Short mmCIF file of C-alpha atoms in Angstrom, two decimals:
data_model
loop_
_atom_site.label_atom_id
_atom_site.label_comp_id
_atom_site.label_asym_id
_atom_site.label_seq_id
_atom_site.Cartn_x
_atom_site.Cartn_y
_atom_site.Cartn_z
CA ASP A 1 -3.20 -2.72 14.94
CA ALA A 2 0.03 -0.93 15.85
CA ARG A 3 -0.16 2.84 16.00
CA VAL A 4 1.60 5.84 17.48
CA THR A 5 -0.17 7.25 20.48
CA GLN A 6 0.09 10.75 21.88
CA THR A 7 -1.14 12.30 25.07
CA PRO A 8 -2.79 14.58 25.78
CA ARG A 9 -4.86 15.08 22.66
CA HIS A 10 -5.72 18.62 23.69
CA LYS A 11 -4.04 21.00 26.09
CA VAL A 12 -5.02 24.52 27.03
CA THR A 13 -2.66 26.36 29.30
CA GLU A 14 -1.63 29.82 30.31
CA MET A 15 1.48 31.59 29.17
CA GLY A 16 4.44 30.74 31.35
CA GLN A 17 3.24 27.28 32.31
CA GLU A 18 5.18 24.12 31.60
CA VAL A 19 3.74 21.77 28.99
CA THR A 20 4.77 18.15 28.53
CA MET A 21 3.60 16.13 25.55
CA ARG A 22 4.11 12.38 25.39
CA CYS A 23 4.42 9.95 22.55
CA GLN A 24 4.50 6.19 22.45
CA PRO A 25 6.09 5.05 19.18
CA ILE A 26 5.17 1.82 17.47
CA LEU A 27 6.93 -1.10 19.11
CA GLY A 28 10.09 -1.98 17.23
CA HIS A 29 10.49 1.37 15.51
CA ASN A 30 13.90 2.89 16.10
CA THR A 31 13.31 6.45 14.93
CA VAL A 32 11.01 9.04 16.49
CA PHE A 33 10.17 12.47 15.13
CA TRP A 34 8.47 15.53 16.55
CA TYR A 35 6.72 17.87 14.11
CA ARG A 36 4.77 21.05 14.70
CA GLN A 37 1.94 22.16 12.46
CA THR A 38 0.68 25.74 12.31
CA MET A 39 -1.36 27.63 9.78
CA MET A 40 1.48 30.02 9.09
CA GLN A 41 4.45 27.64 8.95
CA GLY A 42 2.84 24.38 7.94
CA LEU A 43 4.59 21.22 9.11
CA GLU A 44 8.00 21.74 10.65
CA LEU A 45 10.42 19.21 12.05
CA LEU A 46 11.39 20.00 15.61
CA ALA A 47 13.57 17.04 16.54
CA TYR A 48 14.22 13.42 15.85
CA PHE A 49 15.80 10.49 17.60
CA ARG A 50 17.31 7.25 16.45
CA ASN A 51 17.73 4.46 18.96
CA ARG A 52 16.80 7.04 21.64
CA ALA A 53 19.71 9.34 20.77
CA PRO A 54 18.86 12.83 19.52
CA LEU A 55 20.15 13.24 15.96
CA ASP A 56 18.74 16.59 15.00
CA ASP A 57 16.98 19.16 17.11
CA SER A 58 17.92 22.17 15.04
CA GLY A 59 14.28 23.01 14.44
CA MET A 60 13.56 23.44 18.10
CA PRO A 61 13.90 26.67 20.10
CA LYS A 62 16.55 25.55 22.56
CA ASP A 63 15.81 28.04 25.26
CA ARG A 64 12.34 26.70 25.99
CA PHE A 65 11.91 23.37 24.23
CA SER A 66 13.43 20.06 25.17
CA ALA A 67 12.91 16.58 23.76
CA GLU A 68 13.91 13.32 25.36
CA MET A 69 13.44 9.59 25.08
CA PRO A 70 13.72 8.15 28.56
CA ASP A 71 13.14 4.71 27.13
CA ALA A 72 12.25 3.06 23.83
CA THR A 73 8.52 3.28 24.50
CA LEU A 74 8.30 6.93 25.44
CA ALA A 75 9.28 10.21 23.85
CA THR A 76 8.57 13.54 25.49
CA LEU A 77 8.48 17.11 24.25
CA LYS A 78 8.54 19.76 26.92
CA ILE A 79 7.99 23.50 26.67
CA GLN A 80 8.99 25.65 29.60
CA PRO A 81 7.88 28.37 29.78
CA SER A 82 5.14 28.20 27.16
CA GLU A 83 4.20 31.20 25.04
CA PRO A 84 1.12 31.96 22.92
CA ARG A 85 3.18 31.52 19.74
CA ASP A 86 3.71 27.88 20.73
CA SER A 87 0.04 27.20 20.02
CA ALA A 88 0.01 24.52 17.36
CA VAL A 89 -0.62 20.85 16.76
CA TYR A 90 2.37 18.76 17.72
CA PHE A 91 2.73 15.46 15.90
CA CYS A 92 4.92 12.57 16.84
CA ALA A 93 5.90 10.05 14.19
CA SER A 94 7.89 6.85 14.34
CA GLY A 95 9.62 4.77 11.74
CA LEU A 96 12.11 2.00 11.18
CA VAL A 97 15.52 2.71 9.70
CA LEU A 98 16.53 -0.15 7.47
CA ALA A 99 19.74 -0.75 5.56
CA GLY A 100 18.43 1.22 2.60
CA GLY A 101 17.23 4.13 4.67
CA LEU A 102 14.08 5.15 6.42
CA GLY A 103 10.84 3.57 5.37
CA GLU A 104 7.45 4.97 6.06
CA GLN A 105 6.81 7.27 8.98
CA PHE A 106 3.67 6.66 10.97
CA PHE A 107 2.07 9.68 12.55
CA GLY A 108 0.27 9.94 15.83
CA PRO A 109 -3.02 11.81 16.25
CA GLY A 110 -1.28 14.94 17.51
CA THR A 111 -1.54 17.14 20.58
CA ARG A 112 -3.42 20.37 19.98
CA LEU A 113 -1.81 22.95 22.24
CA THR A 114 -3.36 26.31 22.99
CA VAL A 115 -1.38 28.76 25.08
CA LEU A 116 -3.45 31.68 26.30
CA ALA B 1 18.62 22.94 2.17
CA GLN B 2 16.10 20.74 0.51
CA SER B 3 12.66 22.19 -0.13
CA VAL B 4 9.30 20.98 -1.36
CA SER B 5 6.87 23.26 -3.16
CA GLN B 6 3.17 22.82 -3.53
CA HIS B 7 1.84 25.57 -5.74
CA ASN B 8 -1.87 24.90 -5.31
CA HIS B 9 -2.84 26.14 -1.88
CA HIS B 10 -6.59 25.68 -2.17
CA VAL B 11 -8.41 23.65 -4.79
CA ILE B 12 -12.17 23.42 -5.14
CA LEU B 13 -13.65 20.70 -7.33
CA SER B 14 -17.00 19.17 -7.97
CA GLU B 15 -17.52 15.46 -7.41
CA ALA B 16 -16.36 13.30 -10.31
CA ALA B 17 -13.90 15.93 -11.49
CA SER B 18 -10.31 14.91 -12.08
CA LEU B 19 -7.62 16.02 -9.68
CA GLU B 20 -3.98 16.89 -10.12
CA LEU B 21 -1.98 18.47 -7.31
CA GLY B 22 1.48 19.73 -8.06
CA CYS B 23 4.59 18.97 -6.06
CA ASN B 24 8.17 19.96 -6.85
CA TYR B 25 11.24 19.11 -4.83
CA SER B 26 14.65 20.66 -4.93
CA TYR B 27 17.13 17.91 -4.14
CA GLY B 28 19.12 16.66 -7.12
CA GLY B 29 20.28 13.34 -5.72
CA THR B 30 18.45 10.22 -4.71
CA VAL B 31 15.17 11.16 -3.14
CA ASN B 32 12.22 9.38 -1.62
CA LEU B 33 8.86 11.04 -2.15
CA PHE B 34 5.60 10.79 -0.28
CA TRP B 35 2.07 12.09 -0.35
CA TYR B 36 0.21 12.32 2.94
CA VAL B 37 -3.44 13.19 3.51
CA GLN B 38 -4.89 14.86 6.57
CA TYR B 39 -8.66 14.66 6.92
CA PRO B 40 -10.28 17.39 9.03
CA GLY B 41 -9.30 16.97 12.64
CA GLN B 42 -7.22 13.88 12.00
CA HIS B 43 -3.58 12.99 11.76
CA LEU B 44 -1.46 12.49 8.70
CA GLN B 45 -1.92 9.27 6.77
CA LEU B 46 0.26 8.00 3.99
CA LEU B 47 -1.38 7.92 0.56
CA LEU B 48 1.56 6.65 -1.44
CA LYS B 49 5.32 6.70 -1.66
CA TYR B 50 8.06 6.45 -4.24
CA PHE B 51 11.44 4.96 -3.46
CA SER B 52 12.61 3.56 -6.79
CA GLY B 53 11.43 1.60 -9.82
CA ASP B 54 8.24 2.35 -11.71
CA PRO B 55 7.80 6.13 -11.63
CA LEU B 56 4.01 5.76 -11.66
CA VAL B 57 3.01 4.92 -8.13
CA LYS B 58 -0.44 3.78 -7.11
CA GLY B 59 -1.69 4.45 -3.63
CA ILE B 60 -4.77 3.97 -1.58
CA LYS B 61 -8.25 5.29 -2.38
CA GLY B 62 -7.59 5.52 -6.11
CA PHE B 63 -4.75 8.02 -5.89
CA GLU B 64 -1.61 7.81 -7.98
CA ALA B 65 1.47 9.94 -8.48
CA GLU B 66 4.10 10.18 -11.17
CA PHE B 67 7.75 10.80 -10.43
CA ILE B 68 9.35 12.84 -13.22
CA LYS B 69 13.01 13.23 -12.37
CA SER B 70 13.75 15.71 -15.14
CA LYS B 71 11.08 18.03 -13.82
CA PHE B 72 11.77 17.41 -10.11
CA SER B 73 8.06 16.72 -9.82
CA PHE B 74 5.83 14.22 -8.06
CA ASN B 75 2.26 15.26 -8.88
CA LEU B 76 -0.70 13.57 -7.26
CA ARG B 77 -3.65 12.54 -9.41
CA LYS B 78 -7.05 11.01 -9.08
CA PRO B 79 -9.36 10.55 -12.09
CA SER B 80 -12.62 11.15 -10.21
CA VAL B 81 -12.79 12.77 -6.78
CA GLN B 82 -15.43 12.18 -4.15
CA TRP B 83 -16.76 14.40 -1.42
CA SER B 84 -14.89 12.22 1.09
CA ASP B 85 -11.59 13.29 -0.50
CA THR B 86 -12.01 16.72 1.09
CA ALA B 87 -8.80 17.07 3.09
CA GLU B 88 -5.39 18.64 3.12
CA TYR B 89 -2.70 16.97 1.06
CA PHE B 90 1.00 17.18 1.83
CA CYS B 91 3.87 16.27 -0.40
CA ALA B 92 7.08 15.32 1.38
CA SER B 93 10.57 14.25 0.45
CA LYS B 94 13.52 12.62 2.10
CA ASP B 95 16.98 12.80 0.61
CA ASP B 96 19.93 10.45 0.95
CA THR B 97 22.21 12.81 2.83
CA GLY B 98 21.59 11.06 6.11
CA ARG B 99 19.01 13.44 7.44
CA ARG B 100 16.20 11.00 8.03
CA ALA B 101 13.33 13.36 8.60
CA LEU B 102 10.83 14.41 5.99
CA THR B 103 10.67 17.83 4.42
CA PHE B 104 7.04 18.77 3.87
CA GLY B 105 5.42 21.08 1.40
CA SER B 106 3.02 23.72 2.63
CA GLY B 107 0.02 21.58 1.82
CA THR B 108 -2.94 21.87 -0.55
CA ARG B 109 -6.42 22.13 0.83
CA LEU B 110 -8.85 20.23 -1.37
CA GLN B 111 -12.54 20.94 -1.12
CA VAL B 112 -14.86 18.66 -3.06
CA GLN B 113 -18.37 19.95 -3.51
CA PRO B 114 -21.23 17.45 -3.85
#
């Protein structure tokens, strides 16, 4: 049963600390997305990759957030330094781009981040 | 920029009542439409999707949605809800401009009372 995995599931940290969230996309998927969910803003796209190359990270605060795909099985989202307003659930999703466009996106369980 | 609107923010129904959640999208070209459900404490799961063809789409758990191009709408329906349908429902769209990510609506929280 293929699924997207994310670690950690929960993270509590203090303001100013570095936070790294990891995602393992479904094997064979060539597109990876990072979304953030908050009560105020709902679901927002932060960044996405196709074939490990970043295609759009316009939704991400550049000064503190960075997203990478060191290899096809791992995507990372890093916040340095973290701030209380970064508290949210961060979802990773993966999908397969076909000739006709992107099919379904499969979401991971999310990382619930609390920055004190 | 494309946008998705869900006008019902919080819906409370009794079991066996019929459900219709509204969704409107803004993009005028070819669009793919999705409904996702998020049960309390869980991640997003796909309920159904529309890419082309029959505008009435049937999904899992008895849900269906109708794509009405003239109204830019993709409303979600279920004839008889159950307590287990209590969740948050998100409408999402993807256009054909090359931006592959989904644009989500703000979500509708459904509470089904036994």
